Coordinates of C-alpha atoms in Angstrom, one line a residue:
M9 CA -44.1 -17.8 47.2
N10 CA -43.1 -14.5 48.7
G11 CA -46.2 -14.5 50.9
Y12 CA -44.8 -17.3 53.0
N13 CA -41.9 -15.2 54.4
P14 CA -40.6 -15.0 57.1
R15 CA -40.2 -18.7 56.9
I16 CA -38.0 -21.6 57.7
L17 CA -37.8 -24.7 55.5
L18 CA -37.6 -28.2 57.0
M19 CA -35.8 -30.4 54.5
G20 CA -34.4 -33.9 54.1
N21 CA -34.5 -37.2 52.4
P22 CA -37.7 -39.3 52.6
N23 CA -37.9 -41.4 55.8
V24 CA -35.5 -39.3 58.0
G25 CA -38.1 -38.3 60.6
K26 CA -39.1 -34.8 59.3
S27 CA -42.7 -35.3 60.3
V28 CA -41.7 -35.8 64.0
F29 CA -39.6 -32.6 63.8
F30 CA -42.5 -30.7 62.3
T31 CA -45.0 -31.9 64.9
E32 CA -42.7 -31.1 67.8
L33 CA -41.7 -27.6 66.5
T34 CA -45.2 -26.4 65.4
G35 CA -47.4 -28.0 68.1
I36 CA -51.0 -27.9 66.9
H37 CA -50.8 -24.9 64.6
A38 CA -50.4 -26.6 61.2
V39 CA -52.3 -26.9 57.9
S40 CA -51.8 -29.1 54.8
S41 CA -51.8 -27.8 51.3
N42 CA -51.1 -28.7 47.7
Y43 CA -48.2 -26.8 46.1
A44 CA -49.7 -24.5 43.4
G45 CA -50.1 -26.2 40.1
T46 CA -49.3 -29.7 41.4
T47 CA -50.8 -32.5 43.5
V48 CA -47.7 -32.6 45.8
N49 CA -48.7 -32.1 49.4
Y50 CA -46.7 -30.2 52.0
M51 CA -47.4 -29.0 55.6
E52 CA -46.8 -25.6 57.1
G53 CA -47.2 -24.3 60.6
R54 CA -46.2 -21.5 63.0
F55 CA -42.9 -21.8 64.8
K56 CA -41.4 -19.3 67.2
P57 CA -37.7 -19.5 67.9
G58 CA -36.7 -16.6 70.1
N59 CA -39.3 -13.8 70.1
K60 CA -40.1 -13.8 66.3
E61 CA -42.7 -16.0 64.6
Y62 CA -41.9 -17.9 61.4
T63 CA -43.8 -20.1 59.1
L64 CA -42.2 -23.6 59.2
V65 CA -42.6 -25.4 55.9
D66 CA -42.3 -29.2 55.8
V67 CA -40.9 -29.5 52.3
P68 CA -41.6 -32.8 50.5
G69 CA -38.9 -35.4 51.1
T70 CA -36.3 -35.3 48.3
Y71 CA -33.0 -36.9 47.4
S72 CA -31.8 -34.1 45.2
L73 CA -32.6 -30.5 44.2
V74 CA -31.9 -31.4 40.6
P75 CA -35.5 -32.4 39.9
A76 CA -36.2 -36.0 38.7
S77 CA -39.8 -36.1 40.0
E78 CA -42.6 -33.7 40.8
A79 CA -41.8 -33.8 44.6
E80 CA -38.2 -32.8 43.8
T81 CA -39.4 -30.0 41.5
V82 CA -41.5 -28.6 44.4
A83 CA -38.6 -28.9 46.8
A84 CA -36.3 -27.0 44.4
S85 CA -39.1 -24.3 44.0
F86 CA -39.2 -23.7 47.7
M87 CA -35.4 -23.3 47.7
E88 CA -35.5 -20.9 44.8
G89 CA -38.3 -18.9 46.6
G90 CA -35.9 -18.1 49.4
A91 CA -36.1 -18.6 53.2
D92 CA -34.7 -17.1 56.4
A93 CA -33.2 -20.4 57.4
I94 CA -33.2 -24.2 56.7
I95 CA -33.4 -27.1 59.1
C96 CA -31.9 -30.0 57.2
V97 CA -32.5 -33.4 58.8
L98 CA -29.8 -36.0 58.2
D99 CA -30.1 -39.8 58.7
A100 CA -27.0 -40.8 60.8
S101 CA -27.5 -44.4 59.8
N102 CA -27.3 -43.5 56.0
L103 CA -25.1 -40.4 56.1
E104 CA -23.4 -40.5 52.7
R105 CA -26.7 -40.4 50.7
N106 CA -28.1 -37.7 53.0
L107 CA -25.0 -35.5 52.6
Q108 CA -25.6 -35.3 48.9
L109 CA -28.7 -33.2 49.6
A110 CA -27.0 -31.3 52.4
L111 CA -24.2 -30.2 49.9
E112 CA -26.8 -29.1 47.3
I113 CA -28.6 -27.1 49.9
R114 CA -25.4 -25.3 50.9
R115 CA -25.1 -23.9 47.4
Y116 CA -28.0 -21.6 48.0
G117 CA -26.2 -19.6 50.7
I118 CA -29.2 -19.8 53.1
P119 CA -28.4 -20.2 56.8
V120 CA -28.6 -23.9 57.7
V121 CA -28.8 -26.0 60.9
Y122 CA -28.3 -29.7 60.4
A123 CA -30.2 -32.1 62.6
L124 CA -28.2 -35.4 62.8
N125 CA -31.2 -37.7 63.5
L126 CA -31.7 -41.4 64.0
L127 CA -28.6 -41.7 66.1
D128 CA -30.2 -44.5 68.0
V129 CA -30.7 -46.5 64.8
A130 CA -27.1 -45.7 63.7
T131 CA -25.8 -47.0 67.1
R132 CA -27.9 -50.2 66.6
H133 CA -26.1 -50.6 63.2
G134 CA -22.7 -50.0 64.8
I135 CA -22.2 -46.6 63.2
S136 CA -20.7 -43.6 65.2
V137 CA -20.7 -40.1 63.7
N138 CA -18.5 -37.2 65.0
A139 CA -21.0 -34.3 65.0
K140 CA -18.4 -31.7 65.7
L141 CA -16.2 -32.7 62.9
L142 CA -19.2 -32.9 60.6
A143 CA -20.1 -29.4 61.5
Q144 CA -16.6 -28.3 60.5
E145 CA -17.0 -30.1 57.2
L146 CA -20.4 -28.5 56.4
G147 CA -19.5 -25.1 57.8
A148 CA -22.8 -25.0 59.8
P149 CA -24.1 -26.2 63.2
V150 CA -24.9 -29.9 63.5
V151 CA -27.2 -30.9 66.4
E152 CA -27.5 -34.5 67.5
T153 CA -31.1 -35.6 67.7
V154 CA -33.3 -38.7 68.4
A155 CA -36.6 -37.2 67.2
V156 CA -38.9 -40.0 68.5
K157 CA -37.5 -39.5 72.0
R158 CA -37.5 -35.7 71.6
Q159 CA -33.8 -35.5 72.2
G160 CA -31.9 -32.5 70.9
F161 CA -34.9 -30.2 70.1
D162 CA -34.0 -27.6 72.7
K163 CA -30.4 -27.3 71.4
L164 CA -31.8 -27.3 67.8
A165 CA -33.9 -24.3 68.6
L166 CA -30.9 -22.5 70.2
R167 CA -28.7 -23.1 67.1
L168 CA -31.5 -22.0 64.9
E169 CA -31.8 -18.7 66.8
D170 CA -28.0 -18.3 66.3
V171 CA -28.1 -18.7 62.5
L172 CA -31.2 -16.5 62.3
G173 CA -29.3 -13.8 64.2
L174 CA -26.4 -14.1 61.8
A175 CA -28.6 -14.0 58.7
G176 CA -29.0 -10.2 58.8
S177 CA -25.2 -9.7 58.8
G178 CA -24.4 -12.1 56.1
G179 CA -23.7 -15.1 58.3
G180 CA -24.8 -18.7 57.9
C181 CA -23.5 -21.1 55.3
G182 CA -23.1 -18.7 52.5
G183 CA -19.8 -19.9 51.2
C184 CA -17.4 -19.6 54.1
A185 CA -13.7 -20.5 53.7
S186 CA -14.0 -23.8 55.4
C187 CA -16.6 -25.1 52.8
P188 CA -15.0 -26.9 49.9
S189 CA -16.2 -25.8 46.5
V190 CA -18.7 -28.2 44.9
S191 CA -19.6 -27.6 41.3
G192 CA -21.4 -30.7 39.9
N193 CA -23.3 -33.8 40.9
A194 CA -20.2 -36.0 40.4
D195 CA -18.3 -33.7 42.8
I196 CA -21.1 -33.8 45.3
W197 CA -21.2 -37.6 45.4
A198 CA -17.4 -37.7 45.8
T199 CA -17.4 -35.0 48.5
A200 CA -20.3 -36.7 50.4
K201 CA -18.4 -40.0 50.3
D202 CA -15.2 -38.3 51.5
I203 CA -16.9 -36.5 54.4
T204 CA -18.7 -39.6 55.5
R205 CA -15.4 -41.5 55.6
R206 CA -13.8 -38.8 57.7
V207 CA -16.6 -38.2 60.2
S208 CA -18.0 -41.7 60.8
T209 CA -16.8 -45.1 61.9
K210 CA -18.5 -48.5 61.7
T211 CA -18.1 -51.6 63.9
D212 CA -19.4 -55.1 63.4
A213 CA -22.3 -54.6 65.9
E214 CA -24.7 -57.4 66.5
P215 CA -28.1 -56.5 64.8
S216 CA -30.8 -55.6 67.4
L217 CA -34.0 -57.5 67.7
I218 CA -36.0 -54.9 65.8
D219 CA -33.4 -54.9 63.0
K220 CA -33.5 -58.7 62.8
L221 CA -37.3 -58.5 62.7
G222 CA -37.2 -55.9 59.9
S223 CA -34.9 -58.0 57.8
S224 CA -36.8 -61.2 58.4
M225 CA -40.1 -59.6 57.3
M226 CA -38.6 -59.4 53.7
R227 CA -37.9 -63.1 53.5
P228 CA -40.6 -65.7 52.7
M229 CA -40.1 -67.4 56.0
P230 CA -41.1 -66.0 58.4
G231 CA -42.0 -62.9 56.4
I232 CA -45.2 -64.3 54.8
P233 CA -46.7 -65.6 58.1
I234 CA -45.8 -62.2 59.8
A235 CA -47.4 -60.3 57.0
M236 CA -50.6 -62.4 57.1
V237 CA -50.9 -61.9 60.9
V238 CA -50.3 -58.1 60.6
I239 CA -52.8 -57.8 57.7
A240 CA -55.4 -59.9 59.6
L241 CA -54.9 -57.7 62.7
A242 CA -55.3 -54.6 60.5
I243 CA -58.5 -55.9 59.0
G244 CA -59.7 -56.8 62.4
I245 CA -59.1 -53.2 63.6
V246 CA -61.0 -51.8 60.6
V247 CA -63.9 -54.2 60.6
G248 CA -64.2 -54.9 64.3
G249 CA -63.4 -51.3 65.4
G250 CA -65.7 -49.8 62.8
R251 CA -68.7 -52.0 63.7
F252 CA -68.1 -51.3 67.4
L253 CA -68.2 -47.6 66.9
R254 CA -71.2 -47.8 64.6
A255 CA -73.3 -50.1 66.8
F256 CA -72.5 -48.7 70.3
F257 CA -72.0 -45.0 69.7
L258 CA -72.9 -43.6 66.3
L259 CA -76.1 -45.5 65.5
P260 CA -77.7 -44.8 68.9
L261 CA -76.6 -41.1 68.5
V262 CA -78.1 -40.8 65.0
N263 CA -81.3 -42.9 65.6
N264 CA -82.1 -41.7 69.1
I265 CA -80.9 -38.1 69.2
I266 CA -80.0 -36.4 65.9
V267 CA -82.6 -37.7 63.5
P268 CA -85.5 -37.4 65.9
F269 CA -84.4 -33.9 66.7
F270 CA -84.5 -32.8 63.1
R271 CA -87.8 -34.7 62.4
N272 CA -89.5 -32.9 65.3
L273 CA -88.0 -29.6 64.2
F274 CA -89.1 -29.7 60.6
T275 CA -92.5 -31.3 61.4
S276 CA -93.2 -28.3 63.6
L277 CA -91.9 -25.8 61.1
L278 CA -93.0 -27.1 57.7
P279 CA -96.4 -28.3 56.5
E280 CA -96.8 -31.7 54.9
G281 CA -95.6 -31.8 51.3
M282 CA -92.7 -32.2 49.0
F283 CA -90.4 -29.8 50.8
R284 CA -90.8 -31.4 54.2
N285 CA -90.2 -34.8 52.6
I286 CA -87.0 -33.6 51.0
M287 CA -85.8 -32.5 54.4
I288 CA -87.0 -35.6 56.5
G289 CA -88.6 -38.1 54.2
E290 CA -87.5 -41.5 53.1
F291 CA -84.4 -40.0 51.4
G292 CA -84.6 -36.8 53.5
I293 CA -81.4 -34.7 53.6
F294 CA -81.5 -34.5 57.4
V295 CA -82.1 -38.2 57.8
I296 CA -79.9 -39.9 55.2
S297 CA -76.9 -37.5 55.6
F298 CA -76.5 -38.6 59.2
E299 CA -77.4 -42.3 58.7
W300 CA -75.1 -42.7 55.7
I301 CA -72.2 -40.3 56.4
L302 CA -71.9 -40.3 60.1
A303 CA -73.2 -43.8 61.2
L304 CA -72.3 -45.8 58.1
I305 CA -69.1 -44.4 56.6
F306 CA -67.3 -42.4 59.2
P307 CA -66.4 -45.2 61.7
Y308 CA -64.8 -47.4 59.0
V309 CA -62.9 -44.5 57.5
L310 CA -61.5 -43.6 60.9
M311 CA -60.5 -47.2 61.8
F312 CA -58.9 -47.7 58.3
Y313 CA -56.7 -44.6 58.8
V314 CA -55.8 -45.7 62.3
A315 CA -54.5 -49.0 61.0
F316 CA -53.0 -47.8 57.7
T317 CA -51.1 -44.8 59.3
L318 CA -49.7 -47.2 61.9
L319 CA -48.4 -49.6 59.2
E320 CA -47.0 -46.7 57.2
D321 CA -45.1 -45.1 60.1
T322 CA -43.6 -48.4 61.3
G323 CA -42.0 -49.1 57.8
F324 CA -44.2 -52.2 57.3
L325 CA -45.6 -51.3 53.8
P326 CA -42.3 -51.2 51.9
R327 CA -41.4 -54.6 53.4
I328 CA -44.5 -56.4 52.1
S329 CA -43.8 -54.8 48.7
V330 CA -40.4 -56.4 48.7
L331 CA -41.8 -59.7 50.1
F332 CA -44.5 -60.0 47.4
D333 CA -42.5 -58.6 44.5
N334 CA -42.3 -62.0 42.8
V335 CA -46.0 -62.5 43.1
M336 CA -46.8 -59.1 41.8
R337 CA -44.4 -59.5 38.9
R338 CA -46.3 -62.6 37.8
L339 CA -49.4 -60.3 37.5
G340 CA -47.4 -57.8 35.4
V341 CA -46.4 -55.2 37.9
Q342 CA -43.7 -54.8 40.5
G343 CA -44.0 -55.2 44.2
G344 CA -43.9 -51.4 44.9
S345 CA -47.3 -51.1 43.2
L346 CA -48.7 -52.9 46.2
I347 CA -48.3 -49.7 48.3
H348 CA -50.4 -47.7 45.8
M349 CA -53.1 -50.4 45.7
L350 CA -53.3 -50.5 49.5
M351 CA -53.6 -46.7 49.4
G352 CA -56.6 -47.3 47.1
Y353 CA -58.5 -48.8 50.0
G354 CA -58.3 -45.3 51.6
C355 CA -59.2 -43.4 48.4
A356 CA -58.6 -44.1 44.7
V357 CA -57.6 -40.5 44.0
P358 CA -54.3 -40.3 46.0
A359 CA -53.6 -43.9 45.0
I360 CA -53.8 -43.0 41.3
I361 CA -51.7 -39.9 41.8
G362 CA -49.2 -41.9 43.9
S363 CA -48.7 -44.3 40.9
R364 CA -46.6 -41.6 39.4
A365 CA -43.8 -43.3 41.2
A366 CA -44.2 -46.4 39.0
T367 CA -41.4 -47.2 36.7
S368 CA -43.4 -47.0 33.4
R369 CA -46.6 -45.7 31.9
K370 CA -47.7 -49.3 31.4
E371 CA -47.4 -50.0 35.1
R372 CA -49.3 -46.9 36.0
I373 CA -52.2 -47.8 33.7
V374 CA -52.3 -51.4 35.0
I375 CA -52.3 -50.2 38.6
T376 CA -55.0 -47.6 38.0
T377 CA -57.2 -50.1 36.2
A378 CA -56.9 -52.7 39.0
I379 CA -57.8 -50.0 41.6
C380 CA -60.9 -48.8 39.6
F381 CA -62.2 -52.4 39.1
A382 CA -61.4 -54.3 42.3
V383 CA -60.2 -52.0 45.1
P384 CA -63.1 -50.4 47.1
C385 CA -62.3 -47.2 48.9
I386 CA -62.7 -47.3 52.7
S387 CA -66.1 -45.5 52.5
Q388 CA -67.4 -48.1 50.1
S389 CA -65.8 -50.9 52.1
G390 CA -67.6 -49.7 55.2
A391 CA -70.9 -49.7 53.4
L392 CA -70.2 -53.2 52.1
I393 CA -69.3 -54.5 55.6
S394 CA -72.6 -53.1 56.9
L395 CA -74.6 -54.6 54.0
L396 CA -73.1 -58.1 54.0
A397 CA -72.3 -58.7 57.7
G398 CA -76.0 -58.6 58.6
Y399 CA -76.8 -61.7 56.5
A400 CA -74.2 -64.4 57.4
W401 CA -70.6 -64.4 58.7
W402 CA -69.3 -66.0 55.5
M403 CA -70.6 -63.4 53.1
L404 CA -67.9 -60.8 53.9
P405 CA -65.0 -63.2 53.4
L406 CA -66.7 -64.5 50.2
M407 CA -66.8 -60.9 48.9
F408 CA -63.1 -60.5 49.8
V409 CA -62.2 -63.7 47.8
F410 CA -64.3 -62.4 44.9
A411 CA -62.5 -59.0 45.0
M412 CA -59.1 -60.8 45.0
L413 CA -60.0 -63.0 42.0
L414 CA -61.3 -59.9 40.2
F415 CA -58.1 -58.0 41.1
I416 CA -55.9 -60.8 39.7
T417 CA -58.0 -61.2 36.5
V418 CA -58.1 -57.5 35.7
T419 CA -54.4 -57.0 36.4
L420 CA -53.5 -60.0 34.1
I421 CA -55.7 -58.8 31.3
A422 CA -54.6 -55.2 31.6
G423 CA -51.0 -56.3 31.6
R424 CA -51.4 -58.1 28.3
I425 CA -53.5 -55.3 26.6
V426 CA -51.4 -52.3 27.6
Q427 CA -48.2 -52.0 25.6
G428 CA -44.8 -51.4 27.3
S429 CA -42.5 -52.8 29.9
V430 CA -42.2 -53.0 33.7
E431 CA -38.8 -52.3 35.3
P432 CA -37.4 -54.2 38.3
L433 CA -38.3 -53.1 41.8
M434 CA -36.3 -50.1 43.1
L435 CA -37.6 -49.2 46.5
E436 CA -36.0 -47.7 49.6
V437 CA -36.8 -49.7 52.7
P438 CA -36.8 -47.5 55.8
N439 CA -35.8 -48.6 59.3
L440 CA -38.4 -50.5 61.2
L441 CA -39.4 -48.0 63.9
M442 CA -42.0 -47.5 66.6
P443 CA -44.2 -44.5 65.5
N444 CA -44.0 -41.2 67.3
A445 CA -47.3 -40.6 69.1
K446 CA -47.6 -36.9 68.3
A447 CA -46.6 -37.3 64.6
Y448 CA -48.9 -40.3 64.3
G449 CA -51.8 -38.3 65.8
R450 CA -51.1 -35.3 63.5
K451 CA -51.0 -37.5 60.4
L452 CA -54.2 -39.3 61.4
A453 CA -56.0 -36.0 62.1
T454 CA -54.8 -34.5 58.8
R455 CA -56.0 -37.5 56.8
M456 CA -59.4 -37.4 58.5
S457 CA -59.7 -33.7 57.9
H458 CA -58.9 -34.2 54.2
F459 CA -61.5 -37.0 54.0
L460 CA -64.2 -34.8 55.5
K461 CA -63.3 -31.9 53.3
D462 CA -62.9 -33.9 50.1
A463 CA -65.8 -36.4 50.5
E464 CA -68.5 -34.6 52.5
V465 CA -69.5 -32.2 49.7
P466 CA -69.9 -34.9 47.0
M467 CA -71.8 -37.2 49.5
M468 CA -74.2 -34.4 50.4
I469 CA -74.7 -33.6 46.7
A470 CA -75.6 -37.3 46.2
I471 CA -78.0 -37.2 49.1
V472 CA -79.8 -34.1 47.9
F473 CA -79.9 -35.6 44.4
A474 CA -81.5 -38.8 45.9
A475 CA -84.1 -36.7 47.8
L476 CA -85.0 -34.7 44.7
L477 CA -85.3 -37.8 42.5
S478 CA -87.5 -39.5 45.0
E479 CA -89.9 -36.7 45.7
S480 CA -90.1 -35.5 42.1
G481 CA -91.2 -38.9 40.8
V482 CA -88.2 -39.1 38.4
L483 CA -86.8 -42.1 40.4
G484 CA -89.9 -44.1 39.6
V485 CA -89.7 -43.4 35.9
I486 CA -86.0 -44.4 35.8
A487 CA -86.8 -47.5 37.8
F488 CA -89.5 -48.5 35.3
Y489 CA -87.2 -48.2 32.2
A490 CA -84.2 -49.8 34.0
Q491 CA -86.3 -52.8 35.3
P492 CA -85.1 -55.3 32.6
V493 CA -81.5 -54.7 33.7
V494 CA -82.0 -54.1 37.4
S495 CA -84.7 -56.6 38.2
G496 CA -84.6 -58.9 35.2
W497 CA -80.8 -59.4 34.8
L498 CA -79.4 -58.5 38.2
G499 CA -82.4 -59.8 40.2
L500 CA -82.5 -56.7 42.4
P501 CA -85.6 -54.8 43.5
A502 CA -86.6 -51.9 41.2
D503 CA -85.7 -49.4 43.9
A504 CA -82.1 -50.5 43.7
V505 CA -81.7 -48.3 40.6
V506 CA -81.0 -45.4 43.0
A507 CA -77.8 -47.1 44.0
L508 CA -76.6 -47.2 40.4
I509 CA -77.5 -43.5 39.9
L510 CA -75.8 -42.2 43.1
G511 CA -72.8 -44.5 42.6
I512 CA -71.8 -42.1 39.8
V513 CA -71.3 -39.3 42.4
R514 CA -69.6 -41.3 45.1
R515 CA -68.7 -45.0 45.1
E516 CA -70.1 -45.7 48.6
M517 CA -73.4 -44.3 47.5
S518 CA -73.8 -47.4 45.2
V519 CA -74.1 -49.5 48.4
A520 CA -75.8 -47.2 51.0
P521 CA -79.3 -47.2 49.4
L522 CA -79.3 -51.0 49.4
L523 CA -79.2 -51.0 53.2
A524 CA -82.8 -49.7 53.3
L525 CA -84.1 -52.5 51.0
D526 CA -85.4 -55.9 52.1
L527 CA -82.9 -58.0 50.2
T528 CA -82.3 -61.7 50.1
P529 CA -78.7 -62.9 50.8
L530 CA -78.2 -63.4 47.0
Q531 CA -79.5 -60.0 46.2
A532 CA -77.2 -58.4 48.8
F533 CA -74.2 -60.2 47.4
V534 CA -75.0 -59.3 43.8
G535 CA -75.6 -55.7 44.8
G536 CA -72.2 -55.7 46.6
A537 CA -70.4 -57.2 43.7
V538 CA -72.0 -54.7 41.2
S539 CA -71.0 -51.9 43.5
L540 CA -67.4 -53.2 43.8
M541 CA -66.9 -53.1 40.0
Y542 CA -69.1 -50.2 39.2
L543 CA -68.2 -46.9 37.6
P544 CA -65.5 -45.0 39.5
C545 CA -67.0 -41.9 41.1
L546 CA -66.7 -38.5 39.4
S547 CA -63.6 -37.5 41.3
V548 CA -61.8 -40.6 40.2
F549 CA -63.0 -40.1 36.6
A550 CA -61.7 -36.6 36.7
I551 CA -58.3 -37.6 38.0
L552 CA -58.1 -40.3 35.3
A553 CA -58.6 -37.7 32.6
K554 CA -56.0 -35.4 34.2
E555 CA -53.3 -38.0 34.9
F556 CA -53.7 -39.8 31.5
N557 CA -56.3 -38.5 29.0
A558 CA -60.1 -38.5 28.4
R559 CA -59.9 -41.6 26.2
I560 CA -58.4 -43.8 28.9
A561 CA -60.8 -42.4 31.5
L562 CA -63.7 -43.2 29.2
V563 CA -62.4 -46.7 28.4
I564 CA -61.9 -47.6 32.1
G565 CA -65.3 -46.0 33.1
L566 CA -67.3 -47.8 30.4
S567 CA -65.5 -51.1 31.1
T568 CA -66.3 -51.0 34.8
I569 CA -70.0 -50.4 34.1
A570 CA -70.2 -53.2 31.5
T571 CA -68.3 -55.6 33.7
A572 CA -70.3 -54.8 36.8
I573 CA -73.6 -55.4 35.1
F574 CA -72.4 -58.5 33.1
V575 CA -70.7 -60.2 36.0
G576 CA -73.5 -59.3 38.5
G577 CA -76.0 -60.9 36.2
L578 CA -73.9 -64.0 35.8
I579 CA -73.7 -64.4 39.6
N580 CA -77.4 -63.9 40.0
H581 CA -78.5 -66.4 37.3
G582 CA -75.6 -68.8 38.0
V583 CA -76.5 -69.2 41.7
R584 CA -80.2 -69.5 40.9
I585 CA -79.5 -72.5 38.8
F586 CA -78.2 -74.4 41.9
L587 CA -80.9 -73.1 44.3

């Protein structure tokens, strides 16, 4: 980690507002990376206090430097790698717990500036903190901040310059006489409690409207109606916003400008034949790549992250986890698993990785299985919306109901097959807050950047693969031998076999080829249902093998294929009986 110096570490518990600090201090100069050898993500950017430039590292949120999770291991590794200074963000509304980390940081002897954040929330809760006295107790500067209003940042930068100036002469919090000795965790907890008692006072303040709303959202009434309204609005943003962008901006751009440009270009440059068809033919790379990736998938991915990031930053997601904990426990998992399943609508890979927070291996496997069977990623959801919405208004809600029934069934079955137990819900519920616009924009931009980097290459591989299969004649041979399953059992056109082939590479590619076929409403629904349940894409299969083992990956993969074909055929023949 020596290559990161000179550097400043930004540290704190989860949900203390570190992302707002990072956004304000680094501006636009930031990149996101995985810590070497792990899947834990952190941000780093350039920060210039005074006249010297530093790398500011947004260390993953941690409760302790005594590792009990991979994120805490990464945080401890950053500390052991050394730094020029640390900005430690404290939650003034939950000071005692935050001071435990502050006291552990002090052990390392690195200059520290403490940002006493969320003072507005503490005031709402009737909590008052004496920052000057807290600075004396910690032996380091304490700056009062309200990050979402950008209050205290100028003073924070000045104090940081001070401690950086002291660093060369042995200053900072390196064990000065005013700091009490702290040797073990038990001492840290006792010291944190004692300091909190001395520096803070609490009154019986009347809860604010937003605090009342946050509490009420975790009770059945009015929590369930509020949750239903919020989820309906989020779905409306994704579906309505995605269709609007697709219909009024991206489709005209692709069909009237981009694709004609490349067709004219390659027609003038290349003679008729296989190579030109690969470029601009039915499955041409410079046709399908824009029609599928830009016009079909991108608008829904963008609108999903617009809605999901907003719900995440407000503190809504932990509240619905608490609200629906009883329901989820009836399915064999705890309410906290709902967050990972919702993440699966963005992409299954981070959702499966995020399931490490589950309380047991059994719960991880059940969550992962449900995601692979019944939770379409946002790219696949966008393709399904485009496929089904063109037939009848009720087909999309019907597919949603089907997915919910499938989710319940798979979770119940997996919960009974997988051995082990599920612990009670243990989840920190953050304050209900209005998101900071800059931090929200940064997170949204980062997620879209990750999507483009992670998904674009596999999608392009699938498109090139489709073009080669089509022009080489291999697709026709595969379609002939697959006809008993594809046409006989599933009732789909023979050309639909390309969807089953490409779906192995990327899940949305199991839907996109169906858009070019003249399907009946029944065929469209069967094709959508098969896609929903079909084999997880290669990246998901790889993460299954890494997180669990090859046997579990193989069992889940083969089970999804068998279930997709079996259930798809049942739907096809079952509906035909009544037609």
